Amino acid sequence: MLFLLLLTVLAISLVARIYALAPVKVMDTSMVPKFKERSIHWMCKLPQCIAKIKDKDIVWVSLKSGETMLRNVLAMPGDTIEITDKGRVRTPHRSFKWNGEDAFIQSKTIYVPKAGDTLYFDQLNEVEQDYALAYLHTHGQKVAVKSSLWQGDREINIDRVGATKIANRQVSLKEIDFLPWQDRYLIELQIRQSEPGNDQIKIKRQLFTLKPKRVEHSPPPTQTDSSLASADSAATDSMETSPDNSTQTKVAETEEKEEDVLDEPMNKIVIEEDCYFLACSKGSSCPDSRELGYFTKKDFIGRYLESPDRFMNRIAVPMKYYGKKAFDYAMSLLFPEEVPEANGENKNDEGNAEDIKSDINADSK
């Protein structure tokens, strides 16, 4: 009976470990002080746990690269949050100062969409446009962006962007469509300083769908075709062509390819899943929704459980500490000559226990 009981407990533990619970080791300091580096915490992987996610919960999410991370739920679907350039954060649930926050160089208000919402691309601000593009790409929609430069209601040549710099390097026109909103904002400031007039400089973006690639099926070349092709290539090599004409031909072909890729303009975006804004505790050098955009429940692996950590901190750790202390005391009675060394170990253990108790108090606060 004892064997069957132990076997049943083992089976239940294995099933819970595989399907319900998972220990996650934190490998960075992005979630301090709650989660220290190299600390282990338990996550609930059941659908019931993920379905009950609320504000301030700690969730375990996966990235498209395959990496996983722990992040805090800062805003729920349908919330509007404001992050200022001074690090002040305001949500419908709380308001706080985000120490070290350096991603928002300009104050922005962000709407976190919920399932069924319809977003209009031309009505979104720069940050929301970046997040909407990330949402479309992660959900398999092939879209492209075309940028234009405006001063007030007057469009100016987009080539003006090529005279600006970011991080001491010249900006290329090929990358203007893909730069994050912070870089585009810095480009607008540089152009504003050198462009006459009082109107605001703005880089506007238009969204397009992409055409499917055309696959051309050509028959294999015959011997006659091969001989003709070799003759034509020989004749072409013997001819003298000017470099200017060849360059113009290449540019024209590139422009035709770019025009062929873009399809119909796209302005309406329908959100199919609830979106969440996730954040880490650190304000700098930490990937979260500020950089990656919205997360959906498809990205969630599990939700943090406080009960195992409470059990470890309040029961398992004290039991280990006092058990070690009782063992050292018993050994000191049996071997009095080793009392100084044992006392030294007790002092170290006592110091470790005090550190653990202080950590527990800090987490509870």
CSV table of C-alpha atoms in Angstrom, one decimal:
chain,number,residue,atom,x,y,z
A,1,MET,CA,0.0,0.0,0.0
A,2,LEU,CA,2.8,2.4,0.8
A,3,PHE,CA,4.5,1.6,-2.5
A,4,LEU,CA,1.2,2.2,-4.4
A,5,LEU,CA,0.7,5.5,-2.5
A,6,LEU,CA,4.2,6.7,-3.4
A,7,LEU,CA,3.7,5.6,-7.0
A,8,THR,CA,0.5,7.5,-7.2
A,9,VAL,CA,2.1,10.6,-5.7
A,10,LEU,CA,5.0,10.3,-8.2
A,11,ALA,CA,2.5,10.0,-11.2
A,12,ILE,CA,0.5,13.0,-10.0
A,13,SER,CA,3.7,15.0,-9.6
A,14,LEU,CA,4.9,14.1,-13.1
A,15,VAL,CA,1.6,15.0,-14.7
A,16,ALA,CA,1.5,18.3,-12.8
A,17,ARG,CA,5.1,19.1,-13.8
A,18,ILE,CA,4.6,18.4,-17.5
A,19,TYR,CA,1.1,19.8,-18.1
A,20,ALA,CA,0.4,22.3,-15.2
A,21,LEU,CA,3.6,23.7,-13.6
A,22,ALA,CA,7.0,24.7,-14.8
A,23,PRO,CA,10.0,26.1,-13.0
A,24,VAL,CA,11.5,29.1,-14.8
A,25,LYS,CA,15.0,30.4,-14.0
A,26,VAL,CA,15.5,34.1,-14.4
A,27,MET,CA,18.8,34.7,-16.3
A,28,ASP,CA,18.9,38.5,-16.1
A,29,THR,CA,18.1,41.5,-13.9
A,30,SER,CA,15.1,42.8,-15.9
A,31,MET,CA,12.6,42.0,-13.2
A,32,VAL,CA,14.5,43.1,-10.1
A,33,PRO,CA,13.8,43.5,-7.2
A,34,LYS,CA,10.9,41.0,-7.3
A,35,PHE,CA,12.8,38.4,-9.3
A,36,LYS,CA,16.6,38.3,-8.8
A,37,GLU,CA,19.0,37.0,-11.3
A,38,ARG,CA,19.3,33.1,-11.4
A,39,SER,CA,16.3,32.7,-9.1
A,40,ILE,CA,13.8,30.0,-9.9
A,41,HIS,CA,10.0,30.6,-9.9
A,42,TRP,CA,7.0,28.4,-10.7
A,43,MET,CA,4.6,29.2,-13.6
A,44,CYS,CA,1.1,27.8,-14.2
A,45,LYS,CA,0.7,26.6,-17.8
A,46,LEU,CA,-3.0,25.6,-17.5
A,47,PRO,CA,-5.5,27.4,-19.8
A,48,GLN,CA,-7.4,28.5,-16.7
A,49,CYS,CA,-4.4,30.4,-15.4
A,50,ILE,CA,-3.8,32.2,-18.7
A,51,ALA,CA,-7.5,33.0,-19.1
A,52,LYS,CA,-7.5,34.8,-15.7
A,53,ILE,CA,-4.6,37.2,-16.4
A,54,LYS,CA,-5.2,40.7,-14.9
A,55,ASP,CA,-3.3,43.9,-14.3
A,56,LYS,CA,0.0,43.6,-12.4
A,57,ASP,CA,0.3,39.8,-13.1
A,58,ILE,CA,3.6,38.3,-14.0
A,59,VAL,CA,3.4,36.3,-17.3
A,60,TRP,CA,5.8,34.0,-19.0
A,61,VAL,CA,5.8,34.7,-22.7
A,62,SER,CA,7.7,33.4,-25.8
A,63,LEU,CA,9.2,35.5,-28.6
A,64,LYS,CA,9.3,34.7,-32.3
A,65,SER,CA,13.0,34.0,-31.9
A,66,GLY,CA,12.2,31.1,-29.5
A,67,GLU,CA,13.4,32.9,-26.4
A,68,THR,CA,11.2,33.2,-23.3
A,69,MET,CA,11.0,36.0,-20.7
A,70,LEU,CA,9.0,37.1,-17.7
A,71,ARG,CA,7.2,40.4,-17.9
A,72,ASN,CA,4.6,42.4,-15.9
A,73,VAL,CA,1.2,43.2,-17.3
A,74,LEU,CA,1.1,47.0,-17.5
A,75,ALA,CA,-2.1,47.5,-19.5
A,76,MET,CA,-5.1,45.3,-20.4
A,77,PRO,CA,-7.1,45.2,-23.6
A,78,GLY,CA,-9.0,48.4,-24.1
A,79,ASP,CA,-6.8,50.4,-21.8
A,80,THR,CA,-5.2,53.8,-22.7
A,81,ILE,CA,-1.8,54.4,-21.2
A,82,GLU,CA,0.3,57.5,-21.2
A,83,ILE,CA,4.1,57.5,-20.9
A,84,THR,CA,5.9,60.8,-20.6
A,85,ASP,CA,9.4,61.7,-21.5
A,86,LYS,CA,10.1,62.1,-17.8
A,87,GLY,CA,9.2,58.5,-17.1
A,88,ARG,CA,5.7,59.1,-15.6
A,89,VAL,CA,3.2,56.3,-16.4
A,90,ARG,CA,-0.5,56.6,-16.2
A,91,THR,CA,-3.0,53.8,-16.8
A,92,PRO,CA,-6.6,53.3,-15.8
A,93,HIS,CA,-5.3,51.1,-12.9
A,94,ARG,CA,-2.3,53.0,-11.5
A,95,SER,CA,0.1,55.8,-11.8
A,96,PHE,CA,3.8,55.6,-11.0
A,97,LYS,CA,7.3,56.9,-11.8
A,98,TRP,CA,9.2,54.5,-14.0
A,99,ASN,CA,12.8,54.9,-12.9
A,100,GLY,CA,15.4,54.9,-15.7
A,101,GLU,CA,12.8,54.8,-18.5
A,102,ASP,CA,14.6,56.0,-21.7
A,103,ALA,CA,12.6,54.6,-24.6
A,104,PHE,CA,10.0,57.4,-24.8
A,105,ILE,CA,11.9,60.5,-25.8
A,106,GLN,CA,8.6,62.2,-26.4
A,107,SER,CA,5.4,61.9,-24.3
A,108,LYS,CA,2.9,59.5,-26.0
A,109,THR,CA,-0.6,58.2,-25.4
A,110,ILE,CA,-1.1,54.6,-26.5
A,111,TYR,CA,-4.4,52.7,-26.9
A,112,VAL,CA,-4.1,48.9,-26.3
A,113,PRO,CA,-6.7,47.4,-28.7
A,114,LYS,CA,-9.0,44.5,-27.8
A,115,ALA,CA,-10.6,41.9,-30.0
A,116,GLY,CA,-13.0,43.3,-32.5
A,117,ASP,CA,-11.5,46.8,-32.6
A,118,THR,CA,-11.0,48.6,-35.9
A,119,LEU,CA,-8.0,50.8,-36.2
A,120,TYR,CA,-7.4,53.4,-38.9
A,121,PHE,CA,-3.7,53.6,-39.8
A,122,ASP,CA,-3.8,57.3,-40.7
A,123,GLN,CA,-5.4,58.2,-37.3
A,124,LEU,CA,-2.7,56.4,-35.2
A,125,ASN,CA,0.2,58.2,-33.7
A,126,GLU,CA,3.8,57.2,-34.5
A,127,VAL,CA,4.1,54.6,-31.7
A,128,GLU,CA,0.7,53.1,-32.4
A,129,GLN,CA,1.6,52.8,-36.1
A,130,ASP,CA,4.8,50.8,-35.2
A,131,TYR,CA,2.8,48.5,-32.9
A,132,ALA,CA,0.0,48.0,-35.5
A,133,LEU,CA,2.7,47.0,-38.1
A,134,ALA,CA,4.2,44.6,-35.6
A,135,TYR,CA,0.8,43.1,-35.0
A,136,LEU,CA,0.1,42.6,-38.7
A,137,HIS,CA,3.5,41.0,-39.3
A,138,THR,CA,3.2,38.6,-36.4
A,139,HIS,CA,-0.3,37.6,-37.7
A,140,GLY,CA,1.0,36.7,-41.1
A,141,GLN,CA,-0.3,39.7,-43.0
A,142,LYS,CA,2.0,40.9,-45.8
A,143,VAL,CA,2.1,44.7,-45.8
A,144,ALA,CA,4.5,47.5,-46.7
A,145,VAL,CA,4.9,51.1,-45.8
A,146,LYS,CA,5.7,54.1,-48.1
A,147,SER,CA,6.9,57.3,-46.4
A,148,SER,CA,6.5,60.9,-47.5
A,149,LEU,CA,7.8,64.2,-46.0
A,150,TRP,CA,5.5,67.1,-45.2
A,151,GLN,CA,5.9,70.6,-43.9
A,152,GLY,CA,2.4,71.5,-42.8
A,153,ASP,CA,0.1,70.9,-45.8
A,154,ARG,CA,3.0,71.0,-48.3
A,155,GLU,CA,4.8,67.9,-49.4
A,156,ILE,CA,8.6,68.3,-49.8
A,157,ASN,CA,11.1,66.0,-51.4
A,158,ILE,CA,11.8,62.8,-49.4
A,159,ASP,CA,15.4,63.1,-50.5
A,160,ARG,CA,15.8,65.7,-47.8
A,161,VAL,CA,16.0,62.9,-45.3
A,162,GLY,CA,19.4,61.8,-46.8
A,163,ALA,CA,21.0,64.9,-45.3
A,164,THR,CA,20.2,63.9,-41.7
A,165,LYS,CA,22.2,61.7,-39.3
A,166,ILE,CA,21.4,59.2,-36.6
A,167,ALA,CA,24.2,58.0,-34.2
A,168,ASN,CA,26.8,59.9,-36.3
A,169,ARG,CA,25.9,58.1,-39.5
A,170,GLN,CA,24.1,59.2,-42.6
A,171,VAL,CA,20.4,58.2,-43.0
A,172,SER,CA,19.6,56.1,-46.1
A,173,LEU,CA,16.4,56.6,-48.0
A,174,LYS,CA,16.0,52.8,-48.1
A,175,GLU,CA,15.6,52.5,-44.4
A,176,ILE,CA,13.3,55.4,-43.7
A,177,ASP,CA,10.2,53.1,-44.0
A,178,PHE,CA,11.5,50.8,-41.4
A,179,LEU,CA,13.0,53.1,-38.7
A,180,PRO,CA,11.4,53.1,-35.3
A,181,TRP,CA,9.4,56.2,-34.2
A,182,GLN,CA,12.3,57.6,-32.1
A,183,ASP,CA,14.6,57.8,-35.1
A,184,ARG,CA,12.0,59.4,-37.3
A,185,TYR,CA,11.3,62.0,-34.6
A,186,LEU,CA,15.0,62.9,-34.5
A,187,ILE,CA,15.0,63.2,-38.3
A,188,GLU,CA,12.1,65.5,-38.2
A,189,LEU,CA,13.8,67.7,-35.6
A,190,GLN,CA,17.0,68.0,-37.8
A,191,ILE,CA,15.0,68.9,-40.9
A,192,ARG,CA,12.9,71.4,-38.9
A,193,GLN,CA,16.1,73.3,-37.8
A,194,SER,CA,17.3,73.7,-41.4
A,195,GLU,CA,14.1,74.2,-43.3
A,196,PRO,CA,12.6,77.7,-43.5
A,197,GLY,CA,9.1,78.3,-42.3
A,198,ASN,CA,7.1,77.8,-39.1
A,199,ASP,CA,5.1,74.7,-40.1
A,200,GLN,CA,5.9,71.4,-38.4
A,201,ILE,CA,7.9,68.8,-40.3
A,202,LYS,CA,6.2,65.4,-40.4
A,203,ILE,CA,7.1,62.1,-41.9
A,204,LYS,CA,3.8,60.5,-42.9
A,205,ARG,CA,3.4,56.9,-43.8
A,206,GLN,CA,0.9,55.1,-46.0
A,207,LEU,CA,0.1,51.4,-45.6
A,208,PHE,CA,-0.1,49.0,-48.6
A,209,THR,CA,-0.8,45.4,-49.1
A,210,LEU,CA,1.7,43.3,-51.0
A,211,LYS,CA,1.0,41.5,-54.2
A,212,PRO,CA,1.8,37.8,-54.3
A,213,LYS,CA,4.9,36.9,-56.1
A,214,ARG,CA,4.5,35.8,-59.7
A,215,VAL,CA,6.2,32.5,-60.6
A,216,GLU,CA,7.1,32.4,-64.2
A,217,HIS,CA,7.5,28.9,-65.7
A,218,SER,CA,9.9,28.8,-68.6
A,219,PRO,CA,10.7,25.7,-70.6
A,220,PRO,CA,14.3,24.4,-70.4
A,221,PRO,CA,16.5,25.9,-73.1
A,222,THR,CA,17.1,23.8,-76.2
A,223,GLN,CA,20.4,23.6,-78.0
A,224,THR,CA,19.3,26.2,-80.5
A,225,ASP,CA,18.3,28.6,-77.7
A,226,SER,CA,21.6,28.1,-75.9
A,227,SER,CA,23.6,28.8,-79.1
A,228,LEU,CA,21.5,31.9,-79.8
A,229,ALA,CA,21.9,33.1,-76.2
A,230,SER,CA,25.7,32.6,-76.3
A,231,ALA,CA,25.8,34.5,-79.6
A,232,ASP,CA,23.8,37.3,-78.2
A,233,SER,CA,26.0,37.5,-75.1
A,234,ALA,CA,29.1,37.6,-77.3
A,235,ALA,CA,27.6,40.3,-79.4
A,236,THR,CA,26.6,42.2,-76.3
A,237,ASP,CA,30.2,42.0,-74.9
A,238,SER,CA,31.6,43.3,-78.2
A,239,MET,CA,29.3,46.3,-78.2
A,240,GLU,CA,30.4,49.5,-76.4
A,241,THR,CA,27.8,50.7,-73.9
A,242,SER,CA,28.0,53.9,-71.9
A,243,PRO,CA,27.9,53.5,-68.0
A,244,ASP,CA,25.2,56.2,-67.8
A,245,ASN,CA,22.7,54.2,-69.9
A,246,SER,CA,23.3,51.0,-67.9
A,247,THR,CA,22.9,52.8,-64.6
A,248,GLN,CA,19.6,54.4,-65.7
A,249,THR,CA,18.4,51.0,-66.9
A,250,LYS,CA,19.1,49.4,-63.5
A,251,VAL,CA,17.3,52.2,-61.6
A,252,ALA,CA,14.3,51.9,-63.9
A,253,GLU,CA,14.2,48.1,-63.3
A,254,THR,CA,14.4,48.6,-59.5
A,255,GLU,CA,11.6,51.2,-59.6
A,256,GLU,CA,9.4,48.9,-61.6
A,257,LYS,CA,10.0,46.0,-59.1
A,258,GLU,CA,9.1,48.3,-56.2
A,259,GLU,CA,5.9,49.4,-57.9
A,260,ASP,CA,5.0,45.8,-58.7
A,261,VAL,CA,5.3,44.8,-55.1
A,262,LEU,CA,2.8,47.3,-53.7
A,263,ASP,CA,-0.8,46.5,-54.1
A,264,GLU,CA,-3.9,48.5,-52.9
A,265,PRO,CA,-3.6,51.1,-50.1
A,266,MET,CA,-4.7,49.7,-46.7
A,267,ASN,CA,-6.0,51.9,-43.9
A,268,LYS,CA,-8.4,49.8,-41.9
A,269,ILE,CA,-6.9,47.2,-39.5
A,270,VAL,CA,-9.2,44.8,-37.7
A,271,ILE,CA,-7.9,43.4,-34.4
A,272,GLU,CA,-8.7,39.7,-34.0
A,273,GLU,CA,-7.2,39.1,-30.6
A,274,ASP,CA,-7.0,40.9,-27.2
A,275,CYS,CA,-3.7,42.7,-26.9
A,276,TYR,CA,-1.6,43.3,-23.8
A,277,PHE,CA,1.1,45.8,-23.0
A,278,LEU,CA,3.9,44.1,-21.1
A,279,ALA,CA,6.8,45.7,-19.3
A,280,CYS,CA,9.8,44.8,-17.3
A,281,SER,CA,10.9,46.4,-14.0
A,282,LYS,CA,13.9,48.1,-15.5
A,283,GLY,CA,13.4,51.3,-17.5
A,284,SER,CA,16.4,50.8,-19.8
A,285,SER,CA,18.0,48.1,-21.9
A,286,CYS,CA,15.1,45.7,-21.5
A,287,PRO,CA,13.0,44.3,-24.4
A,288,ASP,CA,9.2,44.6,-23.7
A,289,SER,CA,6.2,46.1,-25.4
A,290,ARG,CA,8.0,49.4,-25.8
A,291,GLU,CA,10.2,47.7,-28.4
A,292,LEU,CA,8.3,44.6,-29.5
A,293,GLY,CA,4.7,46.0,-29.5
A,294,TYR,CA,1.6,44.3,-28.3
A,295,PHE,CA,1.4,40.7,-27.0
A,296,THR,CA,-1.6,38.4,-27.3
A,297,LYS,CA,-2.5,35.2,-25.4
A,298,LYS,CA,-0.9,33.1,-28.1
A,299,ASP,CA,2.4,34.4,-26.9
A,300,PHE,CA,1.7,33.5,-23.3
A,301,ILE,CA,3.1,30.2,-21.9
A,302,GLY,CA,2.1,30.6,-18.3
A,303,ARG,CA,1.4,32.9,-15.3
A,304,TYR,CA,3.5,33.3,-12.2
A,305,LEU,CA,2.2,31.5,-9.0
A,306,GLU,CA,3.1,33.1,-5.7
A,307,SER,CA,2.1,30.1,-3.6
A,308,PRO,CA,5.2,28.0,-4.3
A,309,ASP,CA,7.5,31.0,-3.6
A,310,ARG,CA,5.6,31.6,-0.3
A,311,PHE,CA,6.0,28.0,0.7
A,312,MET,CA,9.7,28.1,0.0
A,313,ASN,CA,10.3,31.4,1.8
A,314,ARG,CA,8.0,30.7,4.8
A,315,ILE,CA,8.3,27.0,5.3
A,316,ALA,CA,11.0,25.2,3.3
A,317,VAL,CA,13.8,27.8,3.9
A,318,PRO,CA,13.2,28.3,7.6
A,319,MET,CA,13.0,24.5,8.1
A,320,LYS,CA,16.3,24.1,6.3
A,321,TYR,CA,17.8,26.8,8.3
A,322,TYR,CA,16.7,25.6,11.7
A,323,GLY,CA,17.4,21.9,10.8
A,324,LYS,CA,20.9,22.9,9.9
A,325,LYS,CA,21.2,24.8,13.2
A,326,ALA,CA,19.9,21.8,15.2
A,327,PHE,CA,22.3,19.5,13.4
A,328,ASP,CA,25.3,21.8,14.1
A,329,TYR,CA,24.3,22.1,17.8
A,330,ALA,CA,24.1,18.3,18.1
A,331,MET,CA,27.5,17.9,16.4
A,332,SER,CA,28.9,20.5,18.8
A,333,LEU,CA,27.8,18.3,21.8
A,334,LEU,CA,29.4,15.2,20.3
A,335,PHE,CA,32.6,16.9,19.1
A,336,PRO,CA,33.3,19.9,21.4
A,337,GLU,CA,36.7,20.6,19.7
A,338,GLU,CA,34.8,21.6,16.4
A,339,VAL,CA,32.6,24.1,18.2
A,340,PRO,CA,34.4,27.3,16.8
A,341,GLU,CA,34.1,26.0,13.2
A,342,ALA,CA,30.5,25.1,13.8
A,343,ASN,CA,29.7,28.4,15.3
A,344,GLY,CA,31.3,30.1,12.4
A,345,GLU,CA,29.0,28.2,10.0
A,346,ASN,CA,26.0,29.1,12.2
A,347,LYS,CA,26.9,32.7,11.9
A,348,ASN,CA,27.1,32.5,8.2
A,349,ASP,CA,23.8,30.6,8.0
A,350,GLU,CA,22.2,33.1,10.3
A,351,GLY,CA,23.4,35.9,8.1
A,352,ASN,CA,22.0,34.1,5.1
A,353,ALA,CA,18.7,33.6,6.9
A,354,GLU,CA,18.5,37.3,7.7
A,355,ASP,CA,19.1,38.1,4.0
A,356,ILE,CA,16.3,35.7,3.1
A,357,LYS,CA,14.0,37.2,5.6
A,358,SER,CA,14.8,40.7,4.4
A,359,ASP,CA,14.1,39.6,0.8
A,360,ILE,CA,10.8,38.1,1.8
A,361,ASN,CA,9.9,41.4,3.6
A,362,ALA,CA,10.9,43.4,0.5
A,363,ASP,CA,8.9,41.2,-1.8
A,364,SER,CA,5.8,41.4,0.4
A,365,LYS,CA,6.1,45.2,0.5
